[in-house]
XYZ file of C-alpha atoms in Angstrom:
657
model
C -0.107 -0.150 0.275
C 1.307 3.772 -0.517
C 0.833 6.230 1.892
C -0.710 9.206 0.703
C 2.025 12.844 1.160
C 0.825 15.207 3.603
C 1.836 18.260 1.445
C 1.511 19.665 -2.223
C 4.656 18.882 -4.727
C 8.174 21.131 -4.317
C 8.185 22.989 -7.255
C 11.577 24.149 -6.574
C 12.960 20.328 -6.356
C 11.119 19.824 -9.582
C 13.032 22.712 -11.333
C 16.696 20.942 -9.829
C 14.852 18.020 -11.965
C 14.649 19.787 -14.834
C 18.319 21.542 -14.687
C 19.486 17.710 -13.782
C 18.816 16.610 -16.893
C 20.525 19.400 -19.079
C 23.281 20.106 -16.871
C 23.771 16.803 -14.042
C 27.358 17.882 -12.866
C 25.602 21.210 -11.533
C 23.154 19.087 -8.505
C 24.723 18.684 -5.062
C 23.928 18.557 -1.335
C 23.717 21.022 1.055
C 21.872 21.805 3.827
C 18.427 23.907 4.324
C 17.613 26.322 7.101
C 16.523 23.084 9.523
C 19.727 21.138 8.799
C 18.381 18.719 6.486
C 20.000 17.355 3.894
C 18.879 18.101 0.241
C 19.115 18.605 -3.667
C 20.116 22.032 -4.668
C 22.222 23.643 -7.876
C 25.447 24.668 -7.734
C 25.199 27.674 -9.616
C 29.318 28.017 -9.902
C 29.456 25.377 -11.842
C 26.228 25.890 -13.397
C 27.717 29.667 -14.574
C 30.788 27.555 -15.900
C 28.531 25.597 -18.057
C 26.888 28.541 -19.491
C 29.555 31.080 -19.503
C 29.723 32.226 -23.354
C 26.067 33.512 -21.842
C 25.572 34.340 -18.448
C 26.166 37.656 -17.047
C 27.884 38.451 -13.856
C 28.845 41.148 -11.801
C 28.267 44.992 -12.138
C 27.838 44.534 -15.955
C 24.465 46.474 -17.533
C 21.640 44.266 -18.133
C 18.214 44.594 -18.733
C 16.656 43.120 -15.973
C 13.346 44.064 -13.546
C 13.910 43.819 -9.779
C 12.402 44.948 -6.536
C 13.320 44.086 -2.801
C 11.387 40.688 -1.743
C 10.941 39.382 -5.760
C 13.532 36.599 -4.676
C 11.489 35.612 -1.533
C 8.212 35.962 -3.899
C 9.692 33.439 -6.376
C 10.288 30.677 -3.656
C 6.888 31.897 -2.267
C 5.372 30.130 -5.289
C 7.559 26.953 -5.265
C 6.957 26.461 -1.948
C 4.829 23.070 -0.781
C 1.985 23.993 1.183
C 0.218 21.154 3.749
C -2.921 22.723 3.812
C -5.962 20.886 1.824
C -9.669 21.620 0.748
C -12.656 20.649 3.254
C -16.004 20.343 1.135
C -18.870 22.380 2.559
C -22.065 20.683 0.995
C -24.234 22.804 3.317
C -23.152 26.334 1.857
C -23.228 24.333 -1.525
C -26.028 24.793 -4.161
C -26.827 21.394 -6.315
C -23.431 20.014 -4.405
C -24.231 16.481 -6.139
C -24.327 17.275 -9.756
C -22.900 20.668 -10.342
C -19.457 21.462 -12.429
C -18.856 24.812 -10.459
C -16.714 25.458 -7.651
C -16.369 28.320 -4.750
C -13.389 28.469 -2.967
C -13.346 30.084 0.505
C -9.441 31.268 1.625
C -6.254 32.485 0.511
C -5.784 32.313 -3.075
C -2.077 31.478 -3.033
C -2.849 28.175 -0.780
C -5.923 27.195 -3.061
C -3.690 27.695 -6.000
C -0.956 25.958 -4.447
C -3.151 23.073 -3.586
C -5.063 22.689 -7.027
C -1.785 23.055 -8.785
C -0.923 19.237 -9.346
C -4.570 18.426 -10.223
C -5.321 21.152 -12.467
C -1.678 21.715 -14.121
C -3.014 22.317 -17.755
C -6.680 22.364 -17.449
C -7.668 25.780 -17.133
C -9.052 27.722 -20.809
C -9.246 31.122 -19.131
C -8.068 33.261 -16.241
C -9.843 36.556 -14.899
C -8.552 38.383 -12.225
C -9.485 42.196 -10.683
C -6.342 42.059 -8.301
C -6.043 45.082 -5.716
C -5.494 48.240 -7.602
C -2.435 49.450 -5.456
C -4.334 53.012 -5.248
C -3.093 53.586 -1.446
C -5.632 52.244 0.429
C -6.085 48.657 -0.989
C -6.045 45.257 1.259
C -2.717 43.172 0.314
C -1.635 39.838 1.749
C 1.109 39.881 3.885
C 2.261 35.740 3.008
C 4.269 35.065 5.712
C 1.825 32.092 6.911
C 3.383 32.398 10.552
C -0.006 33.562 12.731
C -1.945 30.578 13.929
C -5.873 30.232 13.982
C -5.805 30.879 17.759
C -3.923 34.198 17.050
C -6.315 35.316 14.895
C -9.635 34.615 16.602
C -8.113 36.161 19.580
C -6.740 39.374 17.633
C -7.797 42.488 15.919
C -9.398 40.686 13.015
C -6.790 41.946 10.225
C -5.844 38.363 10.058
C -7.594 35.586 7.151
C -8.594 32.094 9.037
C -5.375 30.757 7.105
C -2.964 32.616 9.200
C -2.347 35.803 6.825
C -1.949 39.189 7.440
C -4.156 41.753 5.897
C -2.783 45.124 5.632
C -3.764 48.738 4.112
C -1.054 49.321 1.646
C -0.668 53.298 2.020
C 1.689 55.479 -0.149
C 3.261 56.054 2.363
C 4.741 52.785 3.126
C 8.278 52.444 1.684
C 7.984 49.153 0.269
C 4.588 50.356 -1.380
C 4.856 49.163 -5.194
C 7.172 45.836 -3.978
C 4.520 44.494 -1.283
C 2.210 44.582 -4.104
C 4.445 42.804 -6.444
C 5.367 40.415 -4.370
C 1.855 39.668 -4.093
C 0.927 39.181 -7.488
C 4.190 37.287 -8.298
C 3.532 33.971 -6.989
C -0.397 34.083 -7.542
C 0.615 34.681 -11.116
C 2.984 32.070 -11.648
C 0.246 29.348 -10.247
C -1.889 30.786 -12.496
C 0.332 30.057 -15.461
C 0.849 26.415 -14.444
C -3.296 25.554 -14.622
C -3.918 27.230 -17.801
C -4.160 25.163 -20.717
C -1.216 25.624 -23.295
C -3.502 27.857 -25.499
C -5.380 29.266 -22.313
C -5.443 33.310 -21.861
C -5.384 35.249 -18.664
C -7.077 38.981 -18.550
C -5.969 40.817 -15.797
C -7.919 44.627 -14.782
C -6.233 47.353 -13.731
C -5.512 50.911 -13.469
C -2.521 53.578 -14.005
C -1.447 52.751 -10.460
C 0.211 49.460 -11.695
C -0.286 48.549 -15.497
C 3.522 49.122 -16.177
C 4.647 46.979 -13.671
C 1.757 44.606 -13.848
C 2.542 44.183 -17.364
C 6.335 43.662 -16.600
C 5.595 40.752 -13.738
C 3.196 39.128 -16.902
C 6.221 39.701 -19.402
C 8.522 37.742 -16.768
C 6.125 35.020 -16.126
C 4.471 34.420 -19.509
C 7.585 35.621 -21.606
C 7.015 39.285 -23.736
C 5.785 37.189 -27.066
C 2.672 36.204 -25.087
C 1.317 39.405 -24.641
C -1.598 39.716 -26.549
C -2.848 43.310 -26.405
C -4.033 45.845 -23.761
C -7.872 46.675 -23.750
C -9.041 50.427 -22.838
C -12.242 50.156 -20.632
C -14.365 53.701 -20.795
C -15.718 53.078 -17.324
C -16.547 56.658 -16.683
C -17.307 59.994 -18.398
C -16.141 63.536 -17.923
C -18.992 65.195 -15.849
C -19.859 66.289 -12.413
C -16.163 66.409 -9.994
C -14.697 65.433 -12.929
C -15.091 68.447 -14.968
C -13.963 70.869 -12.203
C -10.707 68.225 -12.290
C -10.566 69.113 -16.037
C -11.183 72.969 -15.671
C -8.478 72.980 -13.057
C -6.026 71.249 -15.894
C -6.442 68.217 -14.790
C -6.148 65.434 -17.344
C -9.223 63.208 -16.009
C -9.212 59.322 -16.124
C -11.920 57.973 -17.773
C -10.661 54.232 -18.713
C -9.315 51.338 -16.740
C -6.922 48.539 -18.678
C -6.866 44.884 -18.862
C -4.108 42.919 -19.913
C -4.572 39.875 -21.784
C -1.614 37.274 -22.407
C -1.670 33.742 -24.277
C 0.311 30.966 -22.527
C 1.382 29.958 -25.959
C 2.074 33.306 -27.122
C -0.915 33.276 -29.958
C -2.610 36.250 -30.630
C -5.278 34.933 -32.759
C -7.878 34.538 -29.188
C -11.109 35.696 -30.293
C -13.357 32.207 -29.850
C -16.452 34.710 -31.052
C -16.564 38.390 -32.170
C -17.310 41.329 -30.009
C -19.616 43.885 -32.416
C -20.479 47.591 -31.246
C -23.011 49.752 -33.691
C -21.767 52.164 -35.794
C -22.126 55.491 -35.179
C -23.217 56.576 -38.785
C -24.306 54.567 -41.727
C -21.526 53.672 -44.052
C -22.126 55.504 -47.118
C -19.932 53.010 -49.041
C -23.151 51.287 -48.673
C -24.795 52.546 -51.680
C -25.025 50.071 -54.436
C -27.997 47.737 -54.969
C -27.823 44.389 -56.865
C -30.842 43.752 -59.613
C -31.859 39.978 -60.064
C -30.454 40.489 -64.030
C -27.196 41.107 -63.105
C -26.566 44.154 -63.115
C -25.681 46.975 -60.450
C -27.934 49.888 -59.499
C -27.774 52.878 -56.576
C -29.665 52.632 -53.321
C -31.404 56.323 -54.645
C -33.769 53.698 -56.695
C -35.030 52.115 -53.548
C -36.278 56.169 -52.371
C -35.471 59.324 -52.653
C -33.476 59.876 -49.563
C -32.170 62.930 -50.113
C -35.915 64.023 -49.306
C -37.269 61.624 -47.230
C -41.172 62.155 -47.018
C -41.649 62.067 -43.274
C -38.791 64.674 -42.626
C -39.652 67.771 -44.525
C -36.007 69.105 -44.770
C -35.388 71.556 -47.613
C -31.563 70.987 -47.659
C -30.659 67.382 -49.181
C -29.815 64.264 -47.072
C -26.502 62.676 -47.438
C -27.282 58.682 -47.049
C -26.043 58.520 -43.460
C -28.470 61.654 -42.678
C -31.163 60.488 -44.317
C -30.812 56.978 -42.205
C -30.509 58.512 -39.193
C -33.391 60.607 -39.578
C -36.053 59.087 -41.765
C -37.477 56.084 -39.834
C -39.325 55.563 -43.747
C -35.979 55.241 -45.004
C -34.544 53.185 -42.459
C -37.024 50.586 -42.997
C -36.348 49.930 -46.446
C -32.557 49.698 -45.792
C -33.156 47.193 -43.296
C -35.969 45.307 -46.079
C -33.010 45.575 -48.815
C -29.945 44.143 -46.721
C -29.062 41.394 -48.787
C -29.444 43.795 -51.942
C -27.399 46.268 -50.692
C -23.586 45.976 -51.400
C -20.525 48.162 -51.143
C -17.508 47.675 -53.611
C -14.055 46.052 -51.914
C -10.473 44.781 -53.000
C -9.667 41.050 -53.764
C -7.468 39.256 -55.212
C -6.943 35.965 -56.810
C -9.426 36.099 -59.586
C -8.941 37.473 -63.346
C -11.227 38.765 -66.128
C -11.305 35.090 -67.380
C -14.017 34.795 -64.294
C -16.728 36.181 -67.194
C -17.549 39.285 -65.643
C -18.502 42.338 -66.781
C -18.210 46.068 -66.234
C -21.988 47.203 -64.734
C -23.120 43.228 -64.066
C -22.584 41.182 -60.883
C -21.561 37.559 -61.025
C -21.421 34.665 -57.677
C -18.592 32.714 -57.829
C -16.992 30.186 -55.437
C -13.445 29.295 -54.294
C -12.296 26.942 -51.462
C -16.117 26.498 -49.995
C -16.655 30.459 -49.834
C -18.533 32.400 -52.061
C -17.657 35.574 -53.482
C -19.783 38.406 -55.542
C -17.740 40.034 -58.332
C -17.615 42.526 -60.481
C -15.508 45.248 -62.698
C -14.800 48.391 -61.750
C -14.082 51.204 -64.386
C -10.037 50.578 -64.832
C -11.627 46.779 -65.675
C -10.024 45.242 -62.044
C -11.483 42.663 -60.315
C -13.522 44.107 -57.149
C -16.018 42.069 -54.268
C -19.371 43.245 -53.522
C -20.021 42.726 -49.629
C -23.503 42.730 -48.422
C -25.109 45.019 -45.763
C -26.146 42.088 -44.591
C -23.155 40.607 -43.220
C -22.199 43.841 -41.429
C -25.384 43.856 -39.775
C -26.893 41.778 -36.639
C -26.734 42.322 -32.789
C -24.745 44.447 -31.052
C -22.787 43.879 -27.996
C -23.720 46.997 -26.609
C -25.273 48.216 -23.369
C -28.551 47.829 -25.167
C -28.077 45.096 -27.501
C -29.110 46.978 -30.646
C -29.535 45.826 -33.862
C -28.058 47.507 -37.030
C -24.957 48.351 -38.978
C -22.336 47.172 -36.598
C -18.524 47.266 -36.552
C -15.952 44.394 -34.825
C -14.832 45.507 -31.544
C -10.476 46.733 -31.361
C -9.025 46.965 -28.401
C -11.150 49.941 -27.324
C -14.164 48.732 -25.402
C -16.674 51.967 -24.962
C -19.510 52.507 -23.243
C -19.029 50.902 -19.949
C -19.837 53.715 -17.933
C -23.287 53.166 -18.366
C -22.677 49.385 -16.859
C -21.316 51.325 -14.055
C -24.412 53.278 -13.131
C -26.056 50.384 -11.806
C -22.917 48.012 -10.748
C -23.765 48.225 -7.201
C -26.850 46.731 -7.388
C -25.952 43.862 -9.913
C -26.630 40.274 -8.777
C -29.563 41.537 -6.211
C -26.881 42.890 -3.883
C -25.600 46.137 -3.128
C -21.661 46.180 -2.477
C -19.850 49.393 -3.204
C -16.653 48.535 -3.315
C -14.683 47.679 -6.453
C -17.623 45.396 -8.649
C -16.683 45.357 -12.165
C -19.400 45.230 -14.570
C -21.311 41.497 -15.185
C -21.533 42.401 -19.061
C -17.816 43.146 -19.128
C -16.530 39.930 -17.775
C -19.573 37.823 -19.871
C -17.478 39.740 -22.945
C -14.471 38.791 -22.422
C -15.720 34.990 -21.651
C -17.113 35.351 -24.930
C -13.776 36.100 -26.630
C -11.619 34.229 -24.441
C -13.089 30.942 -23.476
C -14.599 28.060 -25.445
C -18.095 27.236 -24.695
C -17.102 24.110 -22.968
C -14.109 25.716 -21.064
C -13.160 26.450 -17.454
C -12.874 30.010 -16.127
C -10.807 30.709 -13.201
C -11.288 34.084 -10.936
C -8.519 33.897 -7.824
C -10.117 37.544 -6.975
C -13.691 36.697 -6.985
C -14.903 39.520 -5.036
C -18.600 39.796 -5.183
C -18.955 37.040 -7.604
C -19.451 38.291 -10.613
C -17.389 36.043 -12.671
C -20.268 33.307 -11.781
C -23.294 35.329 -12.600
C -21.458 36.497 -16.192
C -20.558 32.474 -16.716
C -24.540 31.733 -16.550
C -25.188 34.995 -18.685
C -23.147 33.849 -21.290
C -23.708 29.756 -21.488
C -27.362 31.161 -21.304
C -26.784 33.415 -24.425
C -24.526 30.549 -26.626
C -25.879 27.416 -25.008
C -22.449 26.834 -23.579
C -21.458 24.528 -20.671
C -18.721 26.491 -19.445
C -17.985 26.320 -15.658
C -16.647 28.630 -13.540
C -13.958 28.468 -10.332
C -13.583 30.743 -7.999
C -11.317 31.639 -4.943
C -12.182 34.417 -2.597
C -10.715 35.046 0.887
C -13.262 35.124 3.530
C -12.549 38.880 4.535
C -14.992 40.581 6.744
C -17.034 43.363 4.960
C -16.409 47.101 6.740
C -20.076 48.436 5.362
C -23.374 49.474 7.195
C -25.619 46.487 6.769
C -22.735 43.549 6.408
C -22.212 43.161 10.024
C -20.262 39.897 10.591
C -20.675 39.169 6.833
C -17.852 38.406 4.574
C -17.562 38.871 1.064
C -17.889 35.282 0.598
C -21.166 35.342 2.002
C -22.311 37.637 -0.177
C -20.613 36.118 -3.578
C -22.369 32.974 -2.593
C -26.123 34.865 -1.962
C -25.675 36.687 -5.376
C -24.666 33.392 -7.438
C -28.140 32.083 -5.607
C -29.751 35.168 -6.817
C -28.686 35.347 -10.487
C -29.410 31.461 -10.982
C -33.489 32.412 -9.557
C -33.527 35.117 -11.922
C -32.309 33.049 -15.206
C -35.115 30.759 -14.041
C -37.681 33.101 -12.595
C -37.452 36.219 -15.221
C -36.071 33.875 -18.440
C -36.097 33.793 -21.255
C -34.043 30.589 -20.409
C -32.066 29.309 -23.751
C -30.086 26.849 -22.123
C -32.614 23.944 -21.080
C -29.926 22.785 -18.747
C -28.084 25.469 -17.168
C -25.850 24.551 -14.545
C -26.227 27.440 -11.830
C -24.971 25.373 -8.935
C -21.587 25.188 -7.158
C -19.269 23.242 -4.750
C -18.158 25.316 -1.776
C -14.741 24.606 -0.250
C -12.601 25.970 2.423
C -8.835 26.200 2.621
C -7.887 24.290 6.272
C -5.115 22.777 7.752
C -3.953 19.320 6.760
C -6.398 16.356 7.513
C -3.674 14.902 9.298
C -2.502 15.533 12.828
C 0.812 17.121 13.685
C 2.246 14.499 15.338
C 5.811 15.533 14.671
C 7.867 16.263 18.300
C 10.677 16.734 19.798
C 11.303 14.173 22.952
C 10.610 17.025 25.288
C 7.452 17.998 23.591
C 6.091 14.587 23.947
C 3.182 14.255 26.568
C 1.217 11.270 27.384
C -2.180 13.040 25.510
C -0.200 12.722 22.257
C 0.899 9.292 22.844
C -3.176 8.899 23.469
C -4.429 10.190 20.391
C -1.230 8.075 18.054
C -4.240 5.802 17.049
C -4.623 7.355 14.143
C -3.187 10.078 11.862
C -6.530 11.343 11.040
C -7.945 14.509 13.051
C -11.075 13.960 15.162
C -13.168 16.815 13.441
C -12.698 15.621 9.613
C -15.346 13.677 8.090
C -15.219 11.064 4.966
C -15.922 13.557 2.633
C -13.052 15.754 3.476
C -11.165 12.954 3.160
C -12.621 11.871 -0.036
C -11.233 15.036 -1.487
C -7.935 15.123 -0.308
C -7.403 11.854 -2.096
C -9.427 13.153 -5.248
C -6.563 16.050 -5.623
C -3.630 13.946 -4.526
C -4.443 11.715 -7.435
C -5.439 14.475 -9.835
C -8.748 13.892 -9.874
C -10.803 17.437 -10.484
C -13.098 18.571 -7.653
C -16.017 18.299 -10.212
C -16.057 14.765 -10.624
C -18.981 12.344 -9.826
C -19.385 11.576 -6.164
C -21.463 8.606 -5.190
C -22.307 7.253 -1.847
C -23.164 4.021 -1.272
C -23.325 0.999 1.374
C -22.139 -2.266 1.461
C -24.257 -5.278 2.156
C -22.401 -5.240 5.501
C -23.343 -1.727 6.556
C -20.068 0.260 5.891
C -20.241 3.034 3.757
C -18.246 3.685 0.580
C -17.529 7.009 -1.954
C -16.862 6.314 -5.878
C -15.529 8.941 -7.694
C -16.370 9.164 -11.620
C -17.468 5.378 -11.674
C -14.728 3.259 -10.314
C -11.888 5.604 -11.079
C -11.852 6.158 -7.012
C -13.687 4.075 -4.271
C -12.880 5.236 -0.883
C -14.098 3.439 2.439
C -12.422 5.470 5.555
C -14.452 3.121 8.308
C -12.622 1.669 11.239
C -12.259 -1.833 11.471
C -13.128 -2.503 7.680
C -14.486 -6.486 7.355
C -13.123 -8.766 4.852
C -16.250 -8.644 3.198
C -16.645 -5.130 2.403
C -13.066 -4.914 1.259
C -14.184 -7.812 -1.719
C -17.129 -5.988 -2.466
C -14.663 -3.025 -2.979
C -12.523 -5.433 -5.354
C -15.707 -6.588 -7.257
C -16.416 -2.931 -8.109
C -12.746 -3.371 -10.498
C -11.875 0.542 -8.946
C -8.579 1.991 -10.741
C -7.841 3.303 -7.396
C -8.497 3.062 -3.514
C -8.142 4.743 -0.662
C -8.436 3.711 3.215
C -7.325 5.486 6.466
C -4.799 4.454 8.047
C -6.601 2.838 11.247
C -9.008 1.278 8.315
C -7.039 -2.442 9.577
C -7.241 -3.867 12.960
C -4.018 -5.510 12.223
C -0.886 -5.056 9.883
C -2.090 -8.976 8.832
C -5.531 -7.382 7.945
C -3.855 -4.985 5.631
C -1.693 -7.713 3.957
C -4.769 -9.724 3.489
C -6.598 -6.570 1.920
C -4.155 -6.250 -0.840
C -4.369 -10.200 -1.548
C -8.157 -9.845 -2.076
C -7.671 -7.054 -4.485
C -4.950 -8.432 -6.400
C -7.152 -11.982 -6.912
C -10.197 -9.754 -7.624
C -9.522 -6.846 -9.340
C -6.165 -6.866 -10.688
C -6.835 -3.590 -12.378
C -6.338 -2.049 -9.337
C -2.715 -3.141 -9.331
C -0.798 -1.247 -6.734
C -2.966 1.780 -6.530
C -4.079 1.190 -2.780
C -3.641 4.297 -0.742
C -3.805 4.753 3.037
C -4.078 8.202 4.233
């Protein structure tokens, strides 16, 4: 039987193995700070092997450094003994949902999830602290205990991490923020798929530093674009500031990086309404193959319903005359504009003043000749017509959106009430995140948000799935920080977010229209907590009789079978959305089956031989027990023999916690 480890993998040791494959002579042994012998890299020898490229000493070089950077990198690589504990009582449709919500520090959560979700996340969106001078940030020392937190002033989270206000007067103002972001984005990169994307909201305070961090982690070639999002207009107090000579801020930024460096990221396009009618659409296709003018449909210069005395242009007529606009909408497939095209010649049977439909490589073209005899293609107005992604979702002549995302100041007017929960602190509009999901995530993808705040990303996933019949899953992580606002006494951001997700789900089913018949609006809630195993490592002086009396099991007494199942799932690489079934043996014992026969667990004490035989007949790929599931060593040996006889497929995949 195999003993399951009590901590996540040590990433630094994995990196040493990778270096050893290329430079085996550079790996040596040394002592860590606790006096334990560990494998490490001899950098003097490594420099010698790379002497043609290494920059040493005071030589000038391009680099991005700050106080604490090395420690932040080590923090990302350091293992954790923490685990996730399921909270079915706080979940919605726990048995069936694929969505996940985690309460706890996002760095610890990402470390716990790293191995299981390595390369599985399609898209990440985060809205981290902007470092404006009053943000709460983490001081990741992990030294404060739970009891100290409970007895303290409340500026420490449940995982023992201290939350600090990062004031501009702090001498480490930028450094503290960089040390917050570096390890989290490093781990985020690990869980992204090779073709995965990350979107990060930020403002001007740290946008340059954030870009440098992402270049350091992903590489400069992975930078896709910076989206400029119009979050306000120049009105109110901003008008006063502008009159005083200030350049007022109307936009925030969203940095986008692709893990493998690809730039063609959009799964679906976003469209904005054209402010004016595009007057290039002035030609009219006749059924006899000739090409005329839109003016043949209607004298747009003097629309009857406008009574104008000065002639209108095409754009003015469409804007002012509802009669002409209706005629245009009823002839979308006939109204065209001329554009350049290559790959065709006069042998295609084209004539000036006539149009012809030609197919090439499965694509249809409408072609004509211009006055100089050059081949031109005709583009239908209907191809540029449709529903837009603006606040009102108008239908009309539209254009593909680029990196300027205008109009989100309209959303900001009601953002505090979105999700039927009032929360003033930094909510992002649902439409904004929904549209990031639309362009950046496939319909069956997973979206991770590890600064999830009030839960906007969950509602955005519901909205986009309902719109395009998708089956995307959300994966949210949020520290349970107490809300310092009136009306939220003793409530955390997690409490607020979970209520918001429930409200959003109810809205979709009550108000409709529900396009997606099987829309998944549930979620499984987990919390970051200390290891399921007791801390039994003590020196002789620390050993007490009470420790010996509790040595019958390594599992903490407050942990249940579902806690242990979750730990085994993560350590075996089974994701948190896996199917869970609880069953009973004929003898009365209880077991969990995960994804059918991928994993079968029984955490009863003194498990009977008949129950083991029943487990073996299920032909599981993996099985797991407690350390005290067997009354004796002989029972443990018998268990292995039973599986060897009745379930050879299980092989050596018998694990003990």
